[in-house]
Coordinates of C-alpha atoms and ligand atoms in Angstrom, one line a residue:
Chain A
M1 CA 113.0 106.4 190.8
S2 CA 109.9 107.1 189.5
A3 CA 108.8 107.3 186.1
I4 CA 108.3 111.5 186.3
T5 CA 112.6 112.2 187.7
F6 CA 113.0 108.7 184.9
A7 CA 111.3 111.2 182.3
V8 CA 112.4 114.0 183.1
Q9 CA 116.9 113.0 183.0
L10 CA 115.6 111.7 179.6
L11 CA 114.1 115.0 178.5
N12 CA 117.2 116.2 180.3
G13 CA 118.9 113.8 178.2
V14 CA 117.0 114.0 174.6
Q15 CA 117.7 118.3 175.3
Y16 CA 121.6 117.8 175.6
G17 CA 121.7 115.5 172.2
L18 CA 119.5 117.8 170.3
V19 CA 121.8 120.5 171.5
L20 CA 125.0 118.4 170.3
F21 CA 123.3 116.5 167.2
L22 CA 123.3 120.5 165.5
V23 CA 126.7 121.4 166.4
A24 CA 127.4 117.9 165.3
S25 CA 125.7 117.9 161.8
G26 CA 128.0 120.8 161.1
L27 CA 131.8 119.6 161.9
T28 CA 129.8 116.3 159.9
L29 CA 128.8 118.3 156.9
V30 CA 132.9 120.3 156.3
F31 CA 134.2 117.0 157.5
G32 CA 132.1 115.1 154.9
I33 CA 132.5 117.2 151.7
L34 CA 134.7 119.5 152.1
G35 CA 137.2 116.6 153.4
V36 CA 137.7 119.1 156.1
I37 CA 138.2 118.7 160.2
N38 CA 137.6 122.3 161.3
L39 CA 139.0 122.5 164.9
A40 CA 137.9 125.3 165.6
H41 CA 134.3 124.5 165.3
G42 CA 134.0 124.4 168.6
A43 CA 135.5 128.3 168.9
F44 CA 132.4 129.0 167.1
Y45 CA 130.0 127.8 169.1
M46 CA 131.6 129.5 172.2
L47 CA 132.0 132.2 169.5
G48 CA 128.2 132.0 168.6
A49 CA 126.9 132.3 172.4
Y50 CA 129.3 135.3 172.7
F51 CA 127.9 137.0 169.9
A52 CA 124.3 135.9 171.6
W53 CA 125.6 137.6 174.9
W54 CA 126.0 141.1 172.9
I55 CA 124.0 140.8 171.1
A56 CA 121.4 140.8 173.8
A57 CA 122.4 143.2 175.3
Y58 CA 122.1 145.7 173.5
T59 CA 118.0 144.6 171.9
G60 CA 117.5 143.3 175.6
S61 CA 116.2 140.5 173.1
F62 CA 117.2 136.8 173.1
L63 CA 115.8 136.7 169.2
M64 CA 117.4 138.9 167.7
A65 CA 120.5 137.6 169.3
L66 CA 119.4 134.4 168.2
I67 CA 119.3 135.9 164.1
G68 CA 122.3 137.8 164.7
G69 CA 124.6 135.9 166.3
V70 CA 123.1 133.1 164.0
A71 CA 123.6 135.1 160.5
L72 CA 126.5 137.0 162.3
S73 CA 128.2 133.5 162.7
F74 CA 127.5 133.0 158.8
M75 CA 128.7 135.8 156.5
L76 CA 131.8 135.2 159.3
G77 CA 131.7 131.7 157.5
L78 CA 132.6 132.5 154.2
L79 CA 135.1 135.4 154.5
L80 CA 137.2 132.8 156.7
E81 CA 136.8 130.1 154.2
N82 CA 137.3 132.8 151.7
V83 CA 140.6 133.7 152.9
F84 CA 141.9 130.6 154.4
V85 CA 139.8 127.0 154.8
R86 CA 139.7 126.7 150.6
R87 CA 143.4 126.8 150.7
L88 CA 142.7 123.5 152.5
Y89 CA 141.0 121.1 150.0
G90 CA 142.5 118.1 149.1
R91 CA 145.5 118.8 151.4
D92 CA 146.3 116.3 153.9
H93 CA 145.3 116.0 157.7
L94 CA 148.4 117.9 158.8
A95 CA 147.8 121.2 157.6
Q96 CA 144.7 121.2 157.9
V97 CA 144.8 120.9 161.6
L98 CA 147.1 123.4 161.4
L99 CA 145.2 125.9 159.7
S100 CA 142.2 125.4 162.2
F101 CA 144.2 125.0 165.4
G102 CA 146.0 128.1 163.8
L103 CA 141.5 129.4 163.5
I104 CA 140.9 128.6 167.2
L105 CA 143.9 131.0 168.4
V106 CA 142.0 133.9 166.0
V107 CA 138.3 133.3 166.6
D108 CA 140.0 133.9 170.6
E109 CA 141.6 136.6 169.7
L110 CA 138.4 138.7 168.3
R111 CA 136.0 137.0 171.7
Q112 CA 139.1 138.8 173.5
I113 CA 139.0 142.0 171.9
L114 CA 136.1 142.1 171.4
F115 CA 134.0 140.3 174.8
G116 CA 136.9 140.4 176.6
K117 CA 137.1 137.3 178.7
D118 CA 134.6 137.6 181.9
V119 CA 131.7 134.9 182.4
Y120 CA 128.3 135.9 181.3
S121 CA 124.0 134.8 181.0
V122 CA 122.2 135.4 178.9
K123 CA 118.2 135.5 179.7
P124 CA 115.9 133.8 177.8
P125 CA 112.9 135.2 176.1
P126 CA 110.2 136.1 178.7
W127 CA 107.7 134.0 177.1
L128 CA 109.7 131.3 177.8
E129 CA 110.7 131.2 181.3
G130 CA 109.3 130.0 183.8
S131 CA 108.9 126.5 185.0
I132 CA 105.8 124.1 184.7
Q133 CA 105.4 122.1 188.1
L134 CA 105.3 118.4 187.2
T135 CA 104.7 117.3 191.2
D136 CA 104.8 119.0 194.4
N137 CA 108.1 118.6 194.3
L138 CA 109.3 118.8 190.5
S139 CA 109.6 121.4 187.7
Y140 CA 110.9 121.3 184.4
P141 CA 112.1 124.8 182.7
V142 CA 110.1 126.3 179.9
Y143 CA 113.5 126.9 177.2
R144 CA 114.1 123.4 177.3
L145 CA 110.9 122.5 176.0
A146 CA 110.6 125.2 173.9
L147 CA 114.8 123.9 173.0
C148 CA 113.6 120.6 172.3
L149 CA 111.1 121.5 170.4
F150 CA 113.1 123.7 168.1
C151 CA 115.9 121.4 167.8
L152 CA 113.3 119.3 166.1
V153 CA 111.9 121.5 164.0
L154 CA 115.9 122.7 162.8
A155 CA 116.5 118.5 163.1
A156 CA 113.6 117.9 160.7
L157 CA 114.6 121.6 157.9
I158 CA 118.0 120.0 158.1
F159 CA 117.0 116.5 156.4
Y160 CA 114.5 118.3 154.5
V161 CA 117.1 119.9 152.6
I162 CA 119.2 117.2 152.8
Q163 CA 116.9 114.7 151.6
R164 CA 114.8 116.2 149.4
T165 CA 116.4 119.2 147.0
K166 CA 118.8 120.0 144.7
L167 CA 120.8 121.4 147.0
G168 CA 120.6 118.4 149.5
M169 CA 120.9 115.4 146.5
I170 CA 124.2 118.3 145.1
I171 CA 125.5 118.1 148.1
R172 CA 125.4 114.7 149.0
A173 CA 126.8 113.4 144.9
G174 CA 130.0 116.0 145.7
A175 CA 130.4 114.3 149.6
E176 CA 130.8 111.2 146.7
N177 CA 132.3 111.9 143.7
R178 CA 133.5 115.7 143.8
D179 CA 135.1 115.2 140.9
M180 CA 131.5 114.4 138.7
T181 CA 129.4 116.5 140.7
R182 CA 132.1 119.5 139.2
A183 CA 131.8 117.7 135.1
L184 CA 128.1 117.9 135.6
G185 CA 128.4 121.6 135.2
I186 CA 127.8 122.4 139.9
P187 CA 130.2 125.0 141.3
F188 CA 131.8 123.2 144.1
D189 CA 133.8 125.9 144.8
S190 CA 130.8 127.8 145.8
V191 CA 128.8 124.5 147.3
N192 CA 132.0 124.3 149.9
R193 CA 131.5 128.1 150.1
Y194 CA 128.2 127.9 151.5
V195 CA 128.5 124.5 153.7
F196 CA 132.3 126.5 155.5
A197 CA 129.6 128.9 156.8
G198 CA 126.5 126.8 157.2
G199 CA 128.1 124.7 159.3
I200 CA 129.5 127.1 161.1
A201 CA 126.1 128.8 161.9
L202 CA 125.1 125.4 163.0
A203 CA 127.8 125.3 166.0
A204 CA 127.3 128.7 167.1
L205 CA 123.5 128.6 166.9
G206 CA 124.6 125.4 169.4
G207 CA 126.3 127.9 171.7
I208 CA 123.1 130.6 170.9
L209 CA 120.6 128.4 172.3
V210 CA 122.2 127.3 175.3
S211 CA 123.5 130.4 176.5
P212 CA 120.2 131.0 178.6
I213 CA 120.6 127.2 180.7
S214 CA 124.3 127.3 180.8
T215 CA 126.9 129.7 181.3
V216 CA 128.6 131.3 178.8
Y217 CA 132.7 131.4 179.2
P218 CA 135.8 131.1 176.3
G219 CA 136.2 127.6 177.2
M220 CA 132.8 126.7 176.4
G221 CA 133.4 125.3 172.6
D222 CA 136.9 123.4 173.7
G223 CA 134.1 120.5 175.7
M224 CA 131.7 120.9 172.9
L225 CA 134.2 120.1 170.1
I226 CA 135.6 116.6 171.9
L227 CA 131.9 115.2 172.2
S228 CA 131.3 116.7 168.5
F229 CA 134.4 114.8 166.9
V230 CA 132.6 110.9 169.1
V231 CA 130.0 112.2 167.2
V232 CA 130.4 112.1 163.9
V233 CA 132.9 109.1 164.5
L234 CA 130.4 106.7 166.3
G235 CA 127.5 107.8 163.4
G236 CA 129.8 107.9 160.7
I237 CA 132.3 111.0 158.8
G238 CA 129.8 112.4 156.5
S239 CA 126.2 111.1 157.5
V240 CA 123.7 113.0 158.9
A241 CA 121.5 110.9 160.1
G242 CA 124.7 108.7 161.5
A243 CA 125.0 112.6 164.2
A244 CA 121.5 112.5 164.9
I245 CA 122.1 108.8 166.5
G246 CA 125.4 109.5 167.8
A247 CA 123.8 112.8 169.2
L248 CA 121.1 110.7 170.7
L249 CA 123.3 107.8 172.3
I250 CA 125.4 110.4 173.9
G251 CA 123.6 113.1 175.5
L252 CA 121.4 109.9 177.2
T253 CA 124.7 107.7 177.5
D254 CA 125.9 111.1 179.5
T255 CA 122.7 112.2 181.3
F256 CA 121.3 108.6 182.7
G257 CA 125.6 107.9 183.2
K258 CA 125.6 110.9 185.4
V259 CA 122.7 109.5 187.1
F260 CA 122.6 105.7 187.8
F261 CA 127.6 105.3 187.5
P262 CA 128.1 108.6 188.8
Q263 CA 131.6 106.9 189.9
V264 CA 132.3 106.4 186.4
S265 CA 129.9 108.7 184.0
S266 CA 133.1 111.5 182.2
I267 CA 134.3 107.9 181.0
L268 CA 131.4 106.0 178.8
I269 CA 131.3 108.3 176.4
Y270 CA 133.9 106.6 175.3
V271 CA 133.6 103.0 176.5
L272 CA 130.6 103.4 174.0
M273 CA 132.1 105.3 171.5
A274 CA 135.4 102.0 171.0
G275 CA 131.5 99.5 171.9
V276 CA 130.5 100.9 168.3
L277 CA 133.2 101.7 166.8
L278 CA 134.5 97.7 167.2
W279 CA 131.5 97.0 166.2
R280 CA 131.5 98.9 163.1
P281 CA 135.3 101.0 162.5
N282 CA 133.6 103.3 159.7
G283 CA 130.6 104.2 162.7
I284 CA 126.8 103.1 162.8
L285 CA 126.2 105.3 159.6
G286 CA 129.3 105.1 158.0
K287 CA 130.1 103.3 154.3
R288 CA 131.2 100.6 154.5
E289 CA 134.1 100.6 152.7
A290 CA 137.0 103.4 152.3
Chain B
M1 CA 128.0 123.0 110.2
T2 CA 129.6 125.5 112.4
E3 CA 132.4 124.2 114.8
L4 CA 131.4 123.1 118.8
L5 CA 134.8 121.9 119.7
A6 CA 138.1 122.6 118.2
I7 CA 141.3 121.4 120.2
R8 CA 144.7 122.6 118.9
S9 CA 148.7 121.3 119.7
L10 CA 147.0 120.2 123.5
S11 CA 149.2 118.1 125.9
G12 CA 148.3 116.3 128.2
F13 CA 151.0 115.8 131.8
Y14 CA 150.2 113.3 134.6
G15 CA 152.8 114.7 137.3
A16 CA 156.0 114.7 134.5
S17 CA 154.7 111.9 132.3
Q18 CA 153.3 113.6 128.8
V19 CA 150.1 111.3 128.0
L20 CA 148.6 113.4 124.6
H21 CA 151.7 115.2 122.6
D22 CA 150.1 117.9 119.7
V23 CA 146.3 116.2 119.8
S24 CA 144.0 118.6 117.5
F25 CA 141.2 117.7 116.0
S26 CA 137.4 119.3 116.8
V27 CA 133.8 118.3 116.4
R28 CA 130.8 120.0 114.7
R29 CA 127.8 120.8 116.2
G30 CA 125.6 117.7 116.1
E31 CA 128.7 114.8 114.9
Q32 CA 129.4 112.1 116.2
V33 CA 133.7 110.5 116.6
A34 CA 134.4 107.4 117.8
L35 CA 137.7 108.1 119.4
L36 CA 139.4 104.8 118.7
G37 CA 142.9 103.1 120.2
R38 CA 144.3 100.8 122.0
N39 CA 143.8 100.6 126.3
G40 CA 146.4 102.7 127.3
M41 CA 146.5 105.5 124.5
G42 CA 145.5 108.4 126.0
K43 CA 141.3 108.2 124.9
T44 CA 140.5 108.3 128.6
T45 CA 143.7 111.3 129.7
L46 CA 142.1 113.3 126.0
M47 CA 138.2 112.9 127.8
K48 CA 139.3 114.4 131.3
S49 CA 140.9 117.5 129.3
I50 CA 138.3 118.1 127.7
I51 CA 136.3 118.1 129.9
G52 CA 138.4 120.3 132.6
L53 CA 139.3 117.3 134.8
L54 CA 143.5 116.1 133.7
G55 CA 144.8 118.8 135.6
D56 CA 147.8 119.8 133.5
R57 CA 146.9 120.9 130.3
R58 CA 148.7 123.0 127.4
G59 CA 147.6 123.8 124.5
G60 CA 144.4 125.3 123.1
I61 CA 140.7 124.0 123.7
T62 CA 137.3 126.7 122.5
I63 CA 134.4 125.1 123.8
N64 CA 131.5 127.6 120.8
K65 CA 134.9 129.7 120.2
L66 CA 135.3 130.2 124.1
D67 CA 138.5 129.7 125.4
M68 CA 138.6 126.9 128.0
I69 CA 142.3 125.5 128.6
N70 CA 142.7 127.4 132.1
A71 CA 138.6 126.5 132.7
K72 CA 137.5 124.3 135.8
P73 CA 135.5 121.4 135.2
E74 CA 132.2 123.5 135.7
A75 CA 132.7 126.4 133.1
I76 CA 133.3 123.9 131.3
A77 CA 130.1 121.7 130.8
Q78 CA 127.9 125.5 130.8
A79 CA 129.7 125.7 128.6
G80 CA 127.6 122.9 127.2
V81 CA 129.8 119.8 127.3
A82 CA 128.7 116.7 129.0
Y83 CA 130.8 113.9 130.4
V84 CA 129.6 110.0 131.1
P85 CA 133.2 108.5 132.6
E86 CA 134.3 105.0 132.6
G87 CA 132.3 103.2 134.4
R88 CA 130.0 104.9 134.7
G89 CA 129.7 107.7 137.7
V90 CA 126.5 107.4 138.8
F91 CA 126.3 108.4 143.0
G92 CA 126.0 105.7 145.0
S93 CA 123.5 107.3 148.0
L94 CA 121.7 108.1 145.0
N95 CA 118.3 107.1 144.1
V96 CA 117.8 107.1 140.1
V97 CA 115.5 110.1 140.0
E98 CA 118.5 112.1 142.5
N99 CA 121.1 111.5 140.4
L100 CA 119.6 112.1 136.9
V101 CA 117.6 116.5 138.5
M102 CA 121.4 116.6 140.5
A103 CA 122.1 117.5 136.7
A104 CA 118.8 118.6 135.5
R105 CA 119.8 121.9 134.1
A106 CA 119.3 124.4 130.8
G107 CA 122.2 124.5 127.8
A108 CA 124.3 126.6 127.6
D109 CA 121.2 128.3 124.7
G110 CA 119.1 128.9 127.9
R111 CA 117.2 125.5 125.9
R112 CA 115.7 122.8 128.5
D113 CA 114.6 120.1 125.8
W114 CA 115.4 117.7 127.8
T115 CA 114.0 116.5 131.3
L116 CA 112.8 113.4 134.3
D117 CA 109.7 112.6 131.7
R118 CA 112.0 112.5 128.2
V119 CA 115.1 110.9 129.4
F120 CA 112.9 108.7 130.9
E121 CA 110.7 108.5 127.7
V122 CA 114.6 107.1 126.3
F123 CA 114.6 105.1 129.6
P124 CA 111.4 103.0 130.0
R125 CA 114.3 100.8 132.3
L126 CA 115.3 104.2 134.6
H127 CA 111.4 104.5 134.7
Q128 CA 111.1 101.2 137.1
R129 CA 114.1 101.4 138.8
R130 CA 113.6 105.2 139.9
G131 CA 113.5 104.5 143.7
N132 CA 116.5 102.5 143.6
G133 CA 120.6 103.9 145.1
G134 CA 122.5 103.7 142.1
H135 CA 124.6 101.2 143.8
Q136 CA 121.5 98.5 144.0
L137 CA 121.8 99.5 139.1
S138 CA 123.1 96.7 136.7
G139 CA 126.3 98.1 134.6
G140 CA 123.6 98.2 132.5
E141 CA 121.1 100.5 134.1
Q142 CA 124.2 102.7 135.4
Q143 CA 125.8 103.6 131.9
M144 CA 121.4 104.6 131.2
L145 CA 121.2 107.2 133.8
S146 CA 125.0 108.2 133.1
I147 CA 123.6 109.0 129.9
G148 CA 120.1 110.2 130.5
R149 CA 121.9 112.0 133.8
A150 CA 124.5 114.4 130.7
L151 CA 121.6 114.8 129.1
M152 CA 119.8 116.4 132.3
T153 CA 122.3 119.2 131.2
N154 CA 121.5 119.8 127.7
P155 CA 124.3 119.1 126.6
D156 CA 125.3 120.4 122.9
L157 CA 128.5 117.4 123.5
I158 CA 129.0 114.6 125.5
L159 CA 131.5 112.1 126.0
I160 CA 131.7 108.8 126.6
D161 CA 133.7 106.5 127.4
E162 CA 133.5 102.8 126.8
A163 CA 130.1 103.4 126.1
T164 CA 129.8 99.6 126.5
E165 CA 132.6 97.6 128.4
G166 CA 131.3 96.0 130.8
L167 CA 127.6 95.3 129.3
A168 CA 125.9 92.6 127.8
P169 CA 124.9 92.2 124.6
L170 CA 121.1 93.2 124.3
V171 CA 122.1 96.2 127.2
A172 CA 124.8 97.1 124.7
Q173 CA 122.7 97.6 121.7
E174 CA 120.3 99.6 124.2
I175 CA 123.3 101.2 124.4
W176 CA 124.1 101.8 120.7
R177 CA 120.3 102.8 120.2
T178 CA 120.0 105.6 122.7
L179 CA 123.7 107.1 121.1
G180 CA 121.3 106.6 118.2
V181 CA 118.7 109.1 119.4
I182 CA 121.6 111.4 120.9
R183 CA 122.8 112.5 117.5
D184 CA 119.1 112.3 115.9
E185 CA 118.8 115.1 118.1
G186 CA 121.2 116.3 116.9
I187 CA 123.8 116.8 120.1
A188 CA 127.7 116.1 118.9
T189 CA 129.2 113.2 120.9
I190 CA 132.5 111.8 121.5
V191 CA 132.1 108.1 121.8
V192 CA 134.8 105.7 123.2
D193 CA 134.5 101.7 122.5
K194 CA 136.0 98.3 121.5
D195 CA 133.0 97.8 118.8
L196 CA 134.2 98.9 115.7
R197 CA 131.7 97.8 113.6
S198 CA 128.5 99.2 115.8
L199 CA 130.8 102.5 116.9
S200 CA 131.1 102.9 112.3
K201 CA 126.8 102.5 112.3
I202 CA 126.5 106.0 115.0
V203 CA 129.5 107.7 114.3
D204 CA 131.2 110.6 110.5
R205 CA 134.1 110.8 112.0
T206 CA 137.6 108.1 113.6
V207 CA 139.9 109.9 115.7
L208 CA 142.7 107.2 115.8
L209 CA 144.7 107.4 118.9
S210 CA 147.9 105.4 119.4
K211 CA 150.5 107.0 122.7
G212 CA 149.1 110.3 122.6
Q213 CA 148.5 111.3 119.4
I214 CA 146.6 110.7 116.4
V215 CA 147.3 108.8 114.2
F216 CA 144.8 108.4 112.0
E217 CA 141.6 110.6 111.0
G218 CA 138.7 110.3 108.8
A219 CA 134.9 108.9 108.4
P220 CA 134.6 105.2 109.5
S221 CA 134.8 103.8 105.8
E222 CA 137.7 104.8 105.5
L223 CA 139.1 104.2 108.4
L224 CA 137.8 99.8 107.6
A225 CA 139.2 100.5 104.2
Q226 CA 142.7 100.8 105.6
P227 CA 143.5 96.6 106.7
L228 CA 147.3 97.7 108.2
L229 CA 145.6 100.4 109.9
L230 CA 143.7 98.6 111.5
E231 CA 145.5 96.0 112.5
K232 CA 148.9 97.8 114.0
H233 CA 146.8 100.1 116.3
L234 CA 143.5 98.4 117.0
G235 CA 144.4 94.6 117.0
V236 CA 141.7 93.9 114.5
Ligands
ADP1 N1 146.6 109.6 137.4 C1 147.0 108.6 136.6 N2 148.7 108.4 136.3 C2 149.9 108.8 136.0 N3 149.5 108.3 134.6 C3 148.0 108.0 134.5 C4 146.9 108.0 134.8 N4 145.6 107.5 134.4 C5 146.8 107.1 132.8 N5 147.5 107.3 132.3 C6 148.9 107.0 131.9 O1 147.9 106.6 131.2 C7 148.6 106.9 129.9 C8 147.1 106.1 129.1 O2 146.0 106.5 129.9 P1 144.1 106.6 128.9 O3 144.3 107.9 128.8 O4 143.7 106.0 130.6 O5 144.5 105.4 128.5 P2 142.9 104.9 127.5 O6 141.8 105.6 128.0 O7 142.8 105.3 126.1 O8 143.2 103.5 127.9 C9 148.2 104.6 130.1 O9 149.8 105.1 129.8 C10 148.6 105.3 131.7 O10 149.1 104.5 132.1
MG2 MG1 140.3 104.9 129.0

């Protein structure tokens, strides 16, 4: 493999990992802070992509689709938290699995009513179309590069909010000891609501961002859900930094696995997960106890 | 002096078992109250009911005349109550500054007397350790942090459970000193501690609990003058 193909695969792996990180960070936040296992996370990834297709079809603008899709998903998240999800706090996992499984059906039905079950594609913004010629017979799409950059900026923003802002401190404190946080006067119910909606918005954002490089189809969230769970478990439940490491590991393993070991590539990430969990049962950055 | 906290015929339950029985007492603005009693008599449970963390509580609780019996902890805290729990409740994954900043808030009347700088003034030790994670602190430092964090909410009343439990004598002295500072600031406190002598120097009043009921209420000097009561309910 030449250095340049290697670099291209590396870029692909990183880009895949970054999108996975966005989606998984939403899942890990909801899991770590609300204590809710949201099986419908992948469904919102799918719904986000459909929102993007729909808005882009009407406005002809990918940027509008991006902003509108995220905003719609965020509002849907606020609504669902208020109506359904808040009933799950402190409930056992069975109740959570049942309700969030129900949410998958609701979101799927919503997609069916609004958009049908057709497969679509979304055009990237015109200024990000085209490719960069790397060698005579190798080029790299500009959109994928921009996607990497955008995800990196967003990841930095997520880390900034969580590590440096008062909101982030409150979120981390609440993940550790919700009662103490409330006893200090923080209305954790509304923090929960925004974290849930933010998590949903991140899932949707992932779906929107990949819509120009993959197709938009009804089952696109299923694989993403499973991968996100692998990332969350790998990184340590509730740890955003862990999710970043886990997502990049999965992205690179999957991409290079397909290149070097095509026969076994589909099981490689699970082998990786099993290996990591043997080494650190609570995930790479998971809490030691508990 | 005006009434800050009023508790009327309070009962508290864990599931089916009743732990607090018909508890009534009140705390005036700026008043220092010691809550006494042997282990398992309901001191922690009473504090949890005041801050709203005990799910099942019945009777009357008002704070600044506002009815709080069914209020959530965050609403009670916003009404001016801060809580320093048994075991300190420091956030281990947050550093010292973050533990303090996350709680920063104007008081119920809009006051912002307590800031990061003020807390560091009272607890120079916390300033030295400002970048350390909560889980890296010693027991004494954690207690200072928990008290400092309570102050950051600019409260009218601080509930301090087991103020010096498990602390070396010198560190305990430091905690008693800061309780003096809090008293001089005009902030009311309800303090639980085993050290009756140190307590009686700073409190205005003692409340003695036995099996979830108040069996004595009065000035520390009155309590100390009753050896039978002390022997029976405190083992001293
Ligand atoms: N979470 C709980 N569930 C059931 N019973 C409890 C719980 N916490 C405390 N108790 C019981 O309530 C009583 C009072 O406990 P507590 O308020 O902690 O006493 P104190 O703080 O005075 O030592 C004890 O009998 C204790 O066993
Ligand atoms: Mg106790």
